[in-house]
Coordinates of C-alpha atoms and ligand atoms in Angstrom, one line a residue:
X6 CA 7.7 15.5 -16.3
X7 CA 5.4 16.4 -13.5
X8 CA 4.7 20.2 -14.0
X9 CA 3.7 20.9 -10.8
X10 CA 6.5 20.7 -8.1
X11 CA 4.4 21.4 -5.1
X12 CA 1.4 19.7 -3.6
X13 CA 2.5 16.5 -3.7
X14 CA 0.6 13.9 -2.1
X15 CA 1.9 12.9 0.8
X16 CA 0.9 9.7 1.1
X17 CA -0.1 7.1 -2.3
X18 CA -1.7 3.9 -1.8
X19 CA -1.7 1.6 -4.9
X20 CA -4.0 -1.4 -6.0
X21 CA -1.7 -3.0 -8.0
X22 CA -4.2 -4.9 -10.4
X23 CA -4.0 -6.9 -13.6
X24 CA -0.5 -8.8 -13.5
X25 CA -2.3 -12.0 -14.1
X26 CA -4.2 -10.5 -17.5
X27 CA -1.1 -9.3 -18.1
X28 CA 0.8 -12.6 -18.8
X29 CA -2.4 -14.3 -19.9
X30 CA -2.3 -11.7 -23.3
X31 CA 1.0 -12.7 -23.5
X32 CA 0.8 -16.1 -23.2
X33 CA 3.1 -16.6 -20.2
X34 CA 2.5 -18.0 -16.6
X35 CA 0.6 -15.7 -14.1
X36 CA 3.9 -16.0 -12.3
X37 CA 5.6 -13.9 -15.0
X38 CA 3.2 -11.4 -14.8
X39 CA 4.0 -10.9 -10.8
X40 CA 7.9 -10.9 -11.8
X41 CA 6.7 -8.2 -14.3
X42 CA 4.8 -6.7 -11.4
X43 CA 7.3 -6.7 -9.2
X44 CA 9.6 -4.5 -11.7
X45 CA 7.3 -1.4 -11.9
X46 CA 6.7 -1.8 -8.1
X47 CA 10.3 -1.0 -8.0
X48 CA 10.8 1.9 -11.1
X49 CA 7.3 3.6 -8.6
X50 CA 8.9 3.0 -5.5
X51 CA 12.0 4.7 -6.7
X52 CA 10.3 7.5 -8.8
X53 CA 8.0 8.3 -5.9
X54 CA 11.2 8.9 -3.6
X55 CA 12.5 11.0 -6.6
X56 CA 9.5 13.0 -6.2
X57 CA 9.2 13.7 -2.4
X58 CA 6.1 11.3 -2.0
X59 CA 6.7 10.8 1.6
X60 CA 4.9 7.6 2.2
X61 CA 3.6 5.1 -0.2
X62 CA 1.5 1.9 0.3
X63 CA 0.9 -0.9 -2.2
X64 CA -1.3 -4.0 -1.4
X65 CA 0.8 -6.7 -1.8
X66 CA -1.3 -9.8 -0.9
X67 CA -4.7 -9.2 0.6
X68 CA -6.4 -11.3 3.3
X69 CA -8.5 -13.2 0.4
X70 CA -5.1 -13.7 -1.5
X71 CA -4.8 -16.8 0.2
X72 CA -7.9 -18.3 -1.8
X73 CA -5.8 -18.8 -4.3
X74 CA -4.0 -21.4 -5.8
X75 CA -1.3 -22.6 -3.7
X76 CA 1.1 -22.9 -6.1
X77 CA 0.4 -19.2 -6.6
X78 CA 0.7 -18.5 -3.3
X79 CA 4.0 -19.9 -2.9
X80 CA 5.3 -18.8 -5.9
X81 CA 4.2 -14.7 -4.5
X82 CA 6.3 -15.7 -1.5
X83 CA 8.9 -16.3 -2.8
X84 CA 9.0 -13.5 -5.0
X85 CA 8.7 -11.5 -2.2
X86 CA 11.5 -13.1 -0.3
X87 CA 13.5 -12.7 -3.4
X88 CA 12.4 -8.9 -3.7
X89 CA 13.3 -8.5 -0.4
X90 CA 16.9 -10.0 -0.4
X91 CA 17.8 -8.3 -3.7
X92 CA 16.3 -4.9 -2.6
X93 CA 17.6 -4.4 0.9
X94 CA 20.9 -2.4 0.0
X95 CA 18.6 -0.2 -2.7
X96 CA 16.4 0.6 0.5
X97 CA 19.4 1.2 2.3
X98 CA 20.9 3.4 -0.9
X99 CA 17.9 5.5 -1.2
X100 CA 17.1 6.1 2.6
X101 CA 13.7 4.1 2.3
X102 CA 12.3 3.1 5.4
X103 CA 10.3 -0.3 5.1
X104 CA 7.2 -1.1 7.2
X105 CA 4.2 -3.8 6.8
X106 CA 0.3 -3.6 7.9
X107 CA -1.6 -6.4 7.8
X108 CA -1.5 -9.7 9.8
X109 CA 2.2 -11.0 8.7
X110 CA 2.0 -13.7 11.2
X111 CA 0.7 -16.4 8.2
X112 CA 3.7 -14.8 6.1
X113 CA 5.8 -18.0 5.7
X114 CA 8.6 -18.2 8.7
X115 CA 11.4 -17.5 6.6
X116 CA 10.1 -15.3 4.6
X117 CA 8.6 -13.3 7.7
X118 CA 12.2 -13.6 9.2
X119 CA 14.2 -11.6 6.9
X120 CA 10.9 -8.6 6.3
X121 CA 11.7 -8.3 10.1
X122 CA 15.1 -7.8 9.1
X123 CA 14.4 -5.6 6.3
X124 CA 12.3 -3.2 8.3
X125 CA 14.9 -2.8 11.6
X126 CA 17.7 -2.5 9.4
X127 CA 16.3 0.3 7.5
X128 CA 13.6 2.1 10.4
X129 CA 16.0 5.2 10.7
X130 CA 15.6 6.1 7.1
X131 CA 13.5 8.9 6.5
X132 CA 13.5 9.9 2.7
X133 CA 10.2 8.0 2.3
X134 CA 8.1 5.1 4.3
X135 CA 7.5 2.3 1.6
X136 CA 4.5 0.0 3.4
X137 CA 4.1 -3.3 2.6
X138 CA 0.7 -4.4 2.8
X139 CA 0.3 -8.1 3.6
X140 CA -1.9 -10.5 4.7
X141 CA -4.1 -6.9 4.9
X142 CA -7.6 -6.4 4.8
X143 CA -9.4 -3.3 6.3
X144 CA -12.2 -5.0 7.6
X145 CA -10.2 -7.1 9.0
X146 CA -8.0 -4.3 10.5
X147 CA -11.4 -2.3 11.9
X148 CA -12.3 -5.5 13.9
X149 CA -8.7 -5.8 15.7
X150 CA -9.0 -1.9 16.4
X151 CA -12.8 -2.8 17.7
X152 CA -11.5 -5.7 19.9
X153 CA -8.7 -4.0 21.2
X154 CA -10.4 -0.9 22.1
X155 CA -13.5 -3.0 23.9
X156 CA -11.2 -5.2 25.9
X157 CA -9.2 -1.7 27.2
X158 CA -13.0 -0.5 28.0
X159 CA -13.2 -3.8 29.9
X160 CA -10.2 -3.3 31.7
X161 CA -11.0 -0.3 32.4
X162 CA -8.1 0.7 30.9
X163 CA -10.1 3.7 28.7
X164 CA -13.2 5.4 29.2
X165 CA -16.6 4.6 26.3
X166 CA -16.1 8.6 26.3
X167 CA -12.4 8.5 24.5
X168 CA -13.3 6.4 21.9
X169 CA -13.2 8.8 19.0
X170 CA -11.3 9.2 15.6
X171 CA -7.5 9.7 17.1
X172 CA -8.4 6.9 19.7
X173 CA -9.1 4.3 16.6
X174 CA -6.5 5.9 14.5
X175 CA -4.1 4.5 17.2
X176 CA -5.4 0.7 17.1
X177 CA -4.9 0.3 13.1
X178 CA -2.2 -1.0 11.7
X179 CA -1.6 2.3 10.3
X180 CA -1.0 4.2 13.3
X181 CA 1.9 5.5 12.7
X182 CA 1.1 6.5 8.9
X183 CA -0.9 9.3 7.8
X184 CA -4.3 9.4 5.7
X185 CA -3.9 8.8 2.2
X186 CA -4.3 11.0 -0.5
X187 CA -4.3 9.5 -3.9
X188 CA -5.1 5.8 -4.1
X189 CA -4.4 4.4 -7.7
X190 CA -5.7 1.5 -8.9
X191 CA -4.8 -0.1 -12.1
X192 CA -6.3 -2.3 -15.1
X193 CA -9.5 -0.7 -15.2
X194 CA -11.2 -1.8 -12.0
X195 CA -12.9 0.5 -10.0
X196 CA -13.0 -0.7 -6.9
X197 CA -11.6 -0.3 -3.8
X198 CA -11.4 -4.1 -2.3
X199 CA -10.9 -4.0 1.7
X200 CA -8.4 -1.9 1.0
X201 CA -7.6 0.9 3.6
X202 CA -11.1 1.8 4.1
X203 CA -11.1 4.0 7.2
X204 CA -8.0 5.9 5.8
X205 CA -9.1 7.0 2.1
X206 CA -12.2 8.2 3.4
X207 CA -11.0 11.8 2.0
X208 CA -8.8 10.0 -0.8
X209 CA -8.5 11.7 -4.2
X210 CA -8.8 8.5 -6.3
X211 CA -7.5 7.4 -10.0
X212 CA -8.3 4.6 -11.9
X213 CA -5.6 3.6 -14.5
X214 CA -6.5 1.9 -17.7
X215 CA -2.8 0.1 -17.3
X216 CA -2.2 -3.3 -16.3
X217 CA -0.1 -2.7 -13.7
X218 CA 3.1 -4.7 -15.5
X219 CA 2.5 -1.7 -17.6
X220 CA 2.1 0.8 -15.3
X221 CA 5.8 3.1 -15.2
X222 CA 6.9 6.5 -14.1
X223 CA 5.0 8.4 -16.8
X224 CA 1.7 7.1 -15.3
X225 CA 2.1 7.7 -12.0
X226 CA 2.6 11.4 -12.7
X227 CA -0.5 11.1 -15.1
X228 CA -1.9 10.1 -11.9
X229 CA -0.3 12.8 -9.4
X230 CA -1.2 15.5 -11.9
X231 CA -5.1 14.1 -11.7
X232 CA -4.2 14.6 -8.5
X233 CA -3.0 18.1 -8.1
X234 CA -6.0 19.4 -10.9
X235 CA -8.3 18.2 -7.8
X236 CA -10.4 20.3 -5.4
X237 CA -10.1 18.5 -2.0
X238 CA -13.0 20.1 0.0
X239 CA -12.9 18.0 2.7
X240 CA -16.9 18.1 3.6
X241 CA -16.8 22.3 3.1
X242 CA -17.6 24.6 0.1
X243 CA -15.2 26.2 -2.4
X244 CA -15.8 29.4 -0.9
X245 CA -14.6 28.6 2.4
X246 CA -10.9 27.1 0.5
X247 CA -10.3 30.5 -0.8
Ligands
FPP3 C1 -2.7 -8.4 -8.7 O1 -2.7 -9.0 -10.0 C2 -1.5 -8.6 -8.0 C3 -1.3 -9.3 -6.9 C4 -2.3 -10.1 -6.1 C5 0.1 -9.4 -6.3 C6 0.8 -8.2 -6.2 C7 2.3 -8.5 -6.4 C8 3.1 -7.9 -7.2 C9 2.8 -6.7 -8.0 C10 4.5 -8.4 -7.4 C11 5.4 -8.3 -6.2 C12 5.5 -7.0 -5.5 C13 6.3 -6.8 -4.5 C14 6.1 -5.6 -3.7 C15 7.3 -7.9 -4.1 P1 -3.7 -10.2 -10.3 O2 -3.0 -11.4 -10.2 O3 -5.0 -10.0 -9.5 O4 -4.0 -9.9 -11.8 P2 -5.4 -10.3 -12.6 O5 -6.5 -9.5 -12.0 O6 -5.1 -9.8 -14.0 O7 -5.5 -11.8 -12.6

């Protein structure tokens, strides 16, 4: 049980890691391990709702993702297509609103089709924002935001003199979200990988031992209550908080 009711971050970004050790300890296919995957993605999806988490990210498939096998690939597709079809009324249920960053214009037609579908037939919910991200990188991301931005300055569409945080904040996939303030990552890596760069730049973040198969309710509040024991300075002294 989470102890603390208030200060709950208001937006969680998740790296969810270690699926593929998962079913290798195990001995089943790295597929299994996404099915697995894709289970606690929805017991946190549902407990972060429960919570009053009002936005929450988790990297689905990353722009290097696609280095993969292409069996595995596939296979992720269709699990998410799967996910997707067998989710919508539970998104619809719980008033989650779905959205995607990333460039979802590789995303397999059919799949593509129906996450289209998902997110306009559920973009007047407002319990939480669950974002998909897919085909995402941040670097990525930053250059798209860079491009846009310099052809406007060409066009004299903006002036060199607007270009400042709020100005690229706007040409991000994530303009419409807010920063984040936790970012989990699971199995024991401590890294951040391309993932939302610009926007944890004041992130709180928490490294979980779990595989993320393993990962379920009781860690994510082991991860909010890291959270909530933090001092968030943001670049000033304790002094000044108080
Ligand atoms: C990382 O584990 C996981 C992924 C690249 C895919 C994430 C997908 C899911 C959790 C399942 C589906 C989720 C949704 C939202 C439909 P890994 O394969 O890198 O694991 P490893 O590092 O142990 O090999």
């Amino acid at each position: 049980m989470l102890k603390e009711k208030t200060n709950i971050p208001n937006h969680i970004a998740i790296i969810m890691d270690g699926n593929g050790r998962w079913a290798k300890s195990r001995g089943l296919t790295r597929h299994q391990g996404h099915k697995e995957g894709k289970e606690s993605a929805k017991e946190i999806v549902k407990t972060c709702a429960k919570l009053g988490v009002k936005n929450l990210t988790l990297f689905a498939f990353s722009t290097e993702n696609w280095k993969r096998p292409k069996k595995e690939v596939d296979l992720l597709m269709d699990l998410l297509h799967n996910s997707l079809m067998s989710e919508l009324k539970e998104l619809k249920d719980n008033n989650i609103r779905l959205t995607t960053i990333g460039d979802i214009s590789k995303i397999p037609f059919i799949v593509r089709t129906f996450l289209k579908k998902v997110c306009d037939d559920t973009k007047n919910n407002n319990l939480m924002t669950l974002t998909l991200a897919l085909n995402y990188g941040s670097r990525d991301e930053i250059i798209n935001s860079v491009k846009n931005i310099a052809d406007k300055v060409k066009n004299n569409i903006i002036s060199v003199e607007k270009i400042d945080e709020s100005l690229i904040n706007q040409h991000l996939y994530t303009r419409k979200l807010p920063d984040v303030d936790l970012m989990i990552r699971t199995s024991g890596e401590k890294r951040i990988s391309n993932f939302l760069l610009w926007q944890s730049a004041y992130a709180e973040l928490h490294f979980s031992e779990e595989l993320w198969p393993d990962f379920k309710s009781e860690h994510l509040i082991s991860a909010i209550t890291d959270y909530q024991n933090r001092e968030r300075r943001f670049g000033k002294t304790s002094e000044q908080l108080t």
